[in-house]
Coordinates of C-alpha atoms in Angstrom, one line a residue:
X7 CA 0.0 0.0 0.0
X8 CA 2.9 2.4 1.1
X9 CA 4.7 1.6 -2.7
X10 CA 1.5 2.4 -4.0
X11 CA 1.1 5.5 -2.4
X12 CA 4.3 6.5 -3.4
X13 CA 4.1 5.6 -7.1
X14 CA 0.1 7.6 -6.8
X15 CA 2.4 10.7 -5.5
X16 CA 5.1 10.1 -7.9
X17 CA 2.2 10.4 -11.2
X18 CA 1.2 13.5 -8.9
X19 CA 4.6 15.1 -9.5
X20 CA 5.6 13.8 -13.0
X21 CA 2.4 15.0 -14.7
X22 CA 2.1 18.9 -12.9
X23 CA 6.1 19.4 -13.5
X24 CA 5.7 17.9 -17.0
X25 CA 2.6 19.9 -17.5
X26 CA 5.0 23.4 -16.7
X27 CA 7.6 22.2 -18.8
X28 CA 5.6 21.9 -21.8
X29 CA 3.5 25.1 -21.1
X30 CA 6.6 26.7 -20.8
X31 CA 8.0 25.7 -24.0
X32 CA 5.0 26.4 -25.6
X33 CA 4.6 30.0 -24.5
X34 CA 8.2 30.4 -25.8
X35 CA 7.2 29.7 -29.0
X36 CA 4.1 31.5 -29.2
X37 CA 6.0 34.5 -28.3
X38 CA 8.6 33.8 -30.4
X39 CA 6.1 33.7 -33.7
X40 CA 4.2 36.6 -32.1
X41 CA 0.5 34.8 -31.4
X42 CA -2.2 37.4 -30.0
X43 CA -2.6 36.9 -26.6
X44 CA -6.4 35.5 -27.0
X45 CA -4.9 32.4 -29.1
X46 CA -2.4 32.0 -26.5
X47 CA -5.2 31.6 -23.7
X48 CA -7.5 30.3 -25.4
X49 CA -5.6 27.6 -27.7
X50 CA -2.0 27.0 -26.8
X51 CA -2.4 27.4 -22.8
X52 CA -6.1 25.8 -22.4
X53 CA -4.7 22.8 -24.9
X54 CA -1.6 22.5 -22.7
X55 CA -3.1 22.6 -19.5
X56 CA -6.0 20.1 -20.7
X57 CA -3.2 17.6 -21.5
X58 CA -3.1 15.9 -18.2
X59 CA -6.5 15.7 -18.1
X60 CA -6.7 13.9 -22.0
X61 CA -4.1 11.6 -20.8
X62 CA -5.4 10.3 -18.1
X63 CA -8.5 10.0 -19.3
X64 CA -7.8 8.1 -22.3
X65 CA -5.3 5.8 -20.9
X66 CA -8.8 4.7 -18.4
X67 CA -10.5 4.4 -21.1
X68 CA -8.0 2.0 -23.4
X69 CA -7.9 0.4 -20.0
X70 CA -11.7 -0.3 -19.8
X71 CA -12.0 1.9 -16.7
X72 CA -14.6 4.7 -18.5
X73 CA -16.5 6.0 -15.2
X74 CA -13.0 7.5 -14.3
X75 CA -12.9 8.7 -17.5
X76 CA -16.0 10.7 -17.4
X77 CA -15.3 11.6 -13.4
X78 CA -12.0 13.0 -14.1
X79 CA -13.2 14.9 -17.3
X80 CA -16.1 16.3 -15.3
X81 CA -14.1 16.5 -11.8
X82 CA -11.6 19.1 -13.6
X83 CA -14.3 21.0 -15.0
X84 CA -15.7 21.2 -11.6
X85 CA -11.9 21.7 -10.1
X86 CA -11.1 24.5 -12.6
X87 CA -14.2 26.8 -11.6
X88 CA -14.6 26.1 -8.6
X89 CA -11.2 26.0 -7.1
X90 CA -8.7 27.7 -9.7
X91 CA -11.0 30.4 -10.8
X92 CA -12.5 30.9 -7.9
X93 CA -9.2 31.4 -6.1
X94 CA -8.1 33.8 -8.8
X95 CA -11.5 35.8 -8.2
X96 CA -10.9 35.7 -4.7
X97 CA -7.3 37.6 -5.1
X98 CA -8.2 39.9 -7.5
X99 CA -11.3 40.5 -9.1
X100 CA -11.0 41.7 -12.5
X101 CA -12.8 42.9 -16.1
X102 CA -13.5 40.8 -19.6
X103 CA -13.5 41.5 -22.5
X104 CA -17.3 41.3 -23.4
X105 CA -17.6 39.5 -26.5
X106 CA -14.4 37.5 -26.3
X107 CA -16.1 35.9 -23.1
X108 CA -19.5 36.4 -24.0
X109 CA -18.6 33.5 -27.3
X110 CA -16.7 31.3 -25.2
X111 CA -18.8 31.6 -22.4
X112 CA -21.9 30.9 -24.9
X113 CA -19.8 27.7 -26.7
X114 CA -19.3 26.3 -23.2
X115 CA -23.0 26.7 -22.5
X116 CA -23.7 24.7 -25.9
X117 CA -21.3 22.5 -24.8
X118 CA -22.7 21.5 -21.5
X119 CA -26.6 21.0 -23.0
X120 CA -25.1 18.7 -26.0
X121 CA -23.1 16.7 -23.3
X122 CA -26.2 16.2 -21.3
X123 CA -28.4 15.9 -24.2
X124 CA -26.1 13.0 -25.1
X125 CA -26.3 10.8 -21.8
X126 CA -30.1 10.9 -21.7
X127 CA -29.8 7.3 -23.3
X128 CA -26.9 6.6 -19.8
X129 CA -24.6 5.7 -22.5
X130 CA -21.5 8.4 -24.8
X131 CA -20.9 6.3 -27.6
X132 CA -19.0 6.5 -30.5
X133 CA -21.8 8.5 -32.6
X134 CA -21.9 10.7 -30.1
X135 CA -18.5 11.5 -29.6
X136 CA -18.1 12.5 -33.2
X137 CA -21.1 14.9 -32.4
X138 CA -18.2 16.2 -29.4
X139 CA -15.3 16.1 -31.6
X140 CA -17.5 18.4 -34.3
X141 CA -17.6 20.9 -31.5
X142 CA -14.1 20.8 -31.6
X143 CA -14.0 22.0 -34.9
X144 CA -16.2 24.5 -33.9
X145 CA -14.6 25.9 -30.9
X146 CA -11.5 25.9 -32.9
X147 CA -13.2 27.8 -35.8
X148 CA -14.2 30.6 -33.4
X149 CA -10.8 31.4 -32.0
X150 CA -9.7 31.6 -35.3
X151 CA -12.3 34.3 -36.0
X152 CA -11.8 36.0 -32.9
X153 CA -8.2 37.1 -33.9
X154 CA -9.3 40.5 -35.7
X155 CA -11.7 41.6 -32.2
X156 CA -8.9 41.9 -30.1
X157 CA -6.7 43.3 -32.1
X158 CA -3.3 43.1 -32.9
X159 CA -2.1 42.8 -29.3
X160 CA 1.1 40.7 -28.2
X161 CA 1.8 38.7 -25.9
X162 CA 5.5 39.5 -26.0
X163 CA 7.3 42.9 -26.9
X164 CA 9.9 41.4 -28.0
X165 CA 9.1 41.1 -31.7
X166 CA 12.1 41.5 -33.7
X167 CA 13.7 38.4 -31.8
X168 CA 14.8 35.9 -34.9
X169 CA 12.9 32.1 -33.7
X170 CA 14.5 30.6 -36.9
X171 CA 17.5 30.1 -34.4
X172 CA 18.1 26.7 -34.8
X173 CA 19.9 26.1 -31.5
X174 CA 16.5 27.7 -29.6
X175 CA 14.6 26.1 -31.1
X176 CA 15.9 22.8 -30.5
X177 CA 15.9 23.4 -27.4
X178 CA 12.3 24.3 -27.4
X179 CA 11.1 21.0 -28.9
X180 CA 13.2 19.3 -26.4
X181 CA 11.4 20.5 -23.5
X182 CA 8.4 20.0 -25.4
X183 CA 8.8 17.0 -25.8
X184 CA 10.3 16.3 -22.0
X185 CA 7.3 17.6 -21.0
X186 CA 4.8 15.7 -22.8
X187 CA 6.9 12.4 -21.6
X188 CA 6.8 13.4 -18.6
X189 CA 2.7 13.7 -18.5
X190 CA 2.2 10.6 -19.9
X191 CA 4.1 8.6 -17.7
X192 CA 2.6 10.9 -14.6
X193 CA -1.0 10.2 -16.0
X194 CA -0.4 6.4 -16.3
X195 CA 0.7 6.4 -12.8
X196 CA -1.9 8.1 -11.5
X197 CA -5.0 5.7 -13.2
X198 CA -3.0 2.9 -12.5
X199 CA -2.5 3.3 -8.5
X200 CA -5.6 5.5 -8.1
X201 CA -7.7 2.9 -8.9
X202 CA -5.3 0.6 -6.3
X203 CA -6.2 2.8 -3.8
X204 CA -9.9 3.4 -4.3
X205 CA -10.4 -0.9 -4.2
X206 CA -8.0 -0.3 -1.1
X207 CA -10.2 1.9 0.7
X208 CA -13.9 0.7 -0.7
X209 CA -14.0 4.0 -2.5
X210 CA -15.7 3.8 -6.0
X211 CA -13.3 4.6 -9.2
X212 CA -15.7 8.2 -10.0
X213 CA -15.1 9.3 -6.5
X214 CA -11.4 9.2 -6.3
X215 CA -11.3 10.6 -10.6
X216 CA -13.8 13.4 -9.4
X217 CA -11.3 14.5 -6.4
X218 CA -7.9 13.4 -5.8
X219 CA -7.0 12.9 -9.5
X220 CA -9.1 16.0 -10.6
X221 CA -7.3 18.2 -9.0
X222 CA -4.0 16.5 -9.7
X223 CA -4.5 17.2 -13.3
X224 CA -6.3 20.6 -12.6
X225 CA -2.9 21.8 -10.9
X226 CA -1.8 23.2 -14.2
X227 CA -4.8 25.3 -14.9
X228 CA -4.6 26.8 -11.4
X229 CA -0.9 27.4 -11.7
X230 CA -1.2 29.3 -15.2
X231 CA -4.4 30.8 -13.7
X232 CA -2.7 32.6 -10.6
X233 CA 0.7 33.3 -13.0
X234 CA -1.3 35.2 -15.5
X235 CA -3.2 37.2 -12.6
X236 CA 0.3 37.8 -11.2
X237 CA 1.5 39.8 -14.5
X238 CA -1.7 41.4 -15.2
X239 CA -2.9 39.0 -18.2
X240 CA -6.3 38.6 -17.1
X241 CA -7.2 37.4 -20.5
X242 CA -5.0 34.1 -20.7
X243 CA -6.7 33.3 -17.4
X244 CA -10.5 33.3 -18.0
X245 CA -9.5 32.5 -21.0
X246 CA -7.6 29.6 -20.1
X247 CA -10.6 27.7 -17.8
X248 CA -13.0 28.2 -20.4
X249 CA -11.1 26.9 -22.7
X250 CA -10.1 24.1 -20.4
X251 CA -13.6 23.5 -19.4
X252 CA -15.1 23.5 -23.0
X253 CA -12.2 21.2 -24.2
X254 CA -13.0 18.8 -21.2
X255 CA -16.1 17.9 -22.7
X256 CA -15.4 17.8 -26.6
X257 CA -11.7 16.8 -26.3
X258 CA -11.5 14.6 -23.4
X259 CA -15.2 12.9 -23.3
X260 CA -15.1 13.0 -27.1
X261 CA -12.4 10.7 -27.3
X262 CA -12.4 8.8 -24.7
X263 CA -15.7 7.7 -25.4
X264 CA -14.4 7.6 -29.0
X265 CA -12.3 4.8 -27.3
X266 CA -15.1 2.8 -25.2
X267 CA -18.9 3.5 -24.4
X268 CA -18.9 5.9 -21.5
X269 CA -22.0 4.8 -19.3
X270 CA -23.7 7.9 -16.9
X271 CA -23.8 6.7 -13.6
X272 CA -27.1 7.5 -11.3
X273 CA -24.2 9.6 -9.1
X274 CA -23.1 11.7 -12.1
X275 CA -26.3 12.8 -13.4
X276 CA -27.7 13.7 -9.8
X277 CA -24.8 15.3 -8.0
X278 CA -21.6 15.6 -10.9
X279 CA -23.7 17.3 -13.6
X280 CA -26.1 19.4 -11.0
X281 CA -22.9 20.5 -9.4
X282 CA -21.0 21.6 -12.8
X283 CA -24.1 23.5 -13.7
X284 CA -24.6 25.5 -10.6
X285 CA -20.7 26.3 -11.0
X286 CA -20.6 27.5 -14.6
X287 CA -23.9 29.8 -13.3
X288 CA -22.4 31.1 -10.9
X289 CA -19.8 32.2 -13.4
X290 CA -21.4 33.1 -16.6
X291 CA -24.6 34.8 -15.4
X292 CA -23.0 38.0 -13.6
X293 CA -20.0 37.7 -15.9
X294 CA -22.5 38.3 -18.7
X295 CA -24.3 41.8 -17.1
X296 CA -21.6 43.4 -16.0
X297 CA -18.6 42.2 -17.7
X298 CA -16.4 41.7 -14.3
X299 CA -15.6 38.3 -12.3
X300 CA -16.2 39.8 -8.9
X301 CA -14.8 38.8 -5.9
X302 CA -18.2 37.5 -4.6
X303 CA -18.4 35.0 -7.6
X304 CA -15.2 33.3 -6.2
X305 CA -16.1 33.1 -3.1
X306 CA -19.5 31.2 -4.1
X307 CA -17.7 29.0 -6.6
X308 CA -15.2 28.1 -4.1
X309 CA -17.9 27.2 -1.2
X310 CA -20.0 25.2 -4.0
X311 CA -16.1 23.5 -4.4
X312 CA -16.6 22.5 -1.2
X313 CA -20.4 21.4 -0.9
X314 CA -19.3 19.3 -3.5
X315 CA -16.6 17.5 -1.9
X316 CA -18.4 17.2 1.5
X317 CA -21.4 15.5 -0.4
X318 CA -18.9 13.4 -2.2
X319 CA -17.6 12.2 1.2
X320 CA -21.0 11.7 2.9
X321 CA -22.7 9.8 0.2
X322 CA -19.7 7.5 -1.1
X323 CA -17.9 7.0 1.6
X324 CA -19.0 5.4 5.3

């Protein structure tokens, strides 16, 4: 149990360092080839800090173990808003930029209704995870057109550095690729022994996905989250967790239910979803009027964070 433990803690550390690496490495370049700051957050840094989350939940799925599949997709959805946004209200409330969030915001909405609208049959099958990977496409499409509203904005001054260097950018795709490595092997670890741990303890496999490794693989989200605060970049930020969040459902549920049929559990349709709902409310709704995350949003997300997990405990485990 105590080798378990340690390997469990090991995946912990292998997949949040990896995750830095490669979100490291892949700011450098977008800086280097001078992406506006709305790509960054909402592509590059939502993709890269999603990773962990696609891992993990496709290596469940390959391995047959879909609830955890769905419970960590739905558990960092939860995570991110709750926790990492709501932490980041909390610090320092700040403004949006109204249509920017207004079309992500509205994408994650759409997002959320297809998802459910999908498991009223219990089941995500293939069919319907083409439905989530065509979503894809469309969230993809719409950062693409939101290029010209913000701008010509960088996220880095320094433009007339020369990227073509081939010694930097070796170096780059090294790390990249370190990173990357370094997620995989973290994610595998962290199925593999969390589901060692949950048969342990009596704890079922979407518990432990919709906590422990939820926020394991939501680390990266919250780390970029309070960074961008830090420097001023609100954008990257809420830009970042709704990206993450809208790429949970049609990147990470889209293919791992590409992989194998996802069943909906009784548990995820009457606390998970109810839960993820209330959260993105609390979020969207005032966000929408007055075009501010305020610091009373965090401070509701953050105790719905914890209604969740106290519900968790008291219903699953004795």
């Amino acid at each position: 149990m105590i080798f378990t433990i340690i390997l469990f803690l090991l995946g912990f550390v292998l997949i949040t360092e990896g995750a830095d690496i490669f979100i490291e490495s892949t700011i450098s370049v977008a800086k280097k080839t001078n992406i506006p700051e709305i790509v960054l957050g909402a592509t590059i840094v939502s993709l890269a800090t999603t990773f962990p989350e696609l891992t993990v939940s496709a290596f469940a799925s390959i391995q047959g173990h879909t609830t955890m599949s769905l419970g960590n997709a739905i558990g960092s959805i939860i995570c991110n808003t709750g926790l990492a946004l709501g932490l980041v209200a909390m610090i320092k409330p700040f403004k949006v930029d109204k249509k920017i969030f207004n079309s992500k915001a509205i994408l994650l909405i759409i997002s959320v209704i297809v998802l459910i609208i999908l498991g009223m049959d219990k089941t995500i099958g293939r069919m319907d995870a083409m439905a989530l990977i065509g979503l894809l496409v469309i969230y993809m499409i719409n950062n693409y057109n939101s290029i010209p509203k913000t701008g010509s904005r960088r996220t880095s001054n320094a433009t007339n550095i020369e990227y073509s260097k081939s010694s930097d950018m070796i170096k780059l795709v090294v790390m990249f690729v370190i990173g990357i490595t370094m997620m995989i092997i973290g994610s595998r670890l962290l199925v593999n022994n969390g589901i060692k741990i949950a048969e342990v303890l009596g704890v079922p496999q979407a518990v432990i996905s919709l906590t422990v490794i939820a926020l394991g693989t939501s680390l990266p989200e919250l780390v970029s989250c309070l960074t961008a605060i830090r420097k001023s970049h609100n954008a990257i930020s809420v830009g970042n967790i709704l990206g993450a969040n809208i790429l949970n459902i049609v990147s990470v549920i889209g293919l791992s239910s590409f992989i194998n049929d996802i069943p909906i559990l009784k548990q995820t349709s009457m606390v998970d979803f109810p839960f993820m709902i209330l959260l993105l409310l609390i979020l969207i709704i005032p966000t929408f009027i007055k075009q501010k995350i305020y610091r009373f949003q965090g401070l509701l997300m953050i105790l719905t964070y914890i209604i969740y997990i106290s519900t968790l405990y008291f219903t699953y485990i004795d």
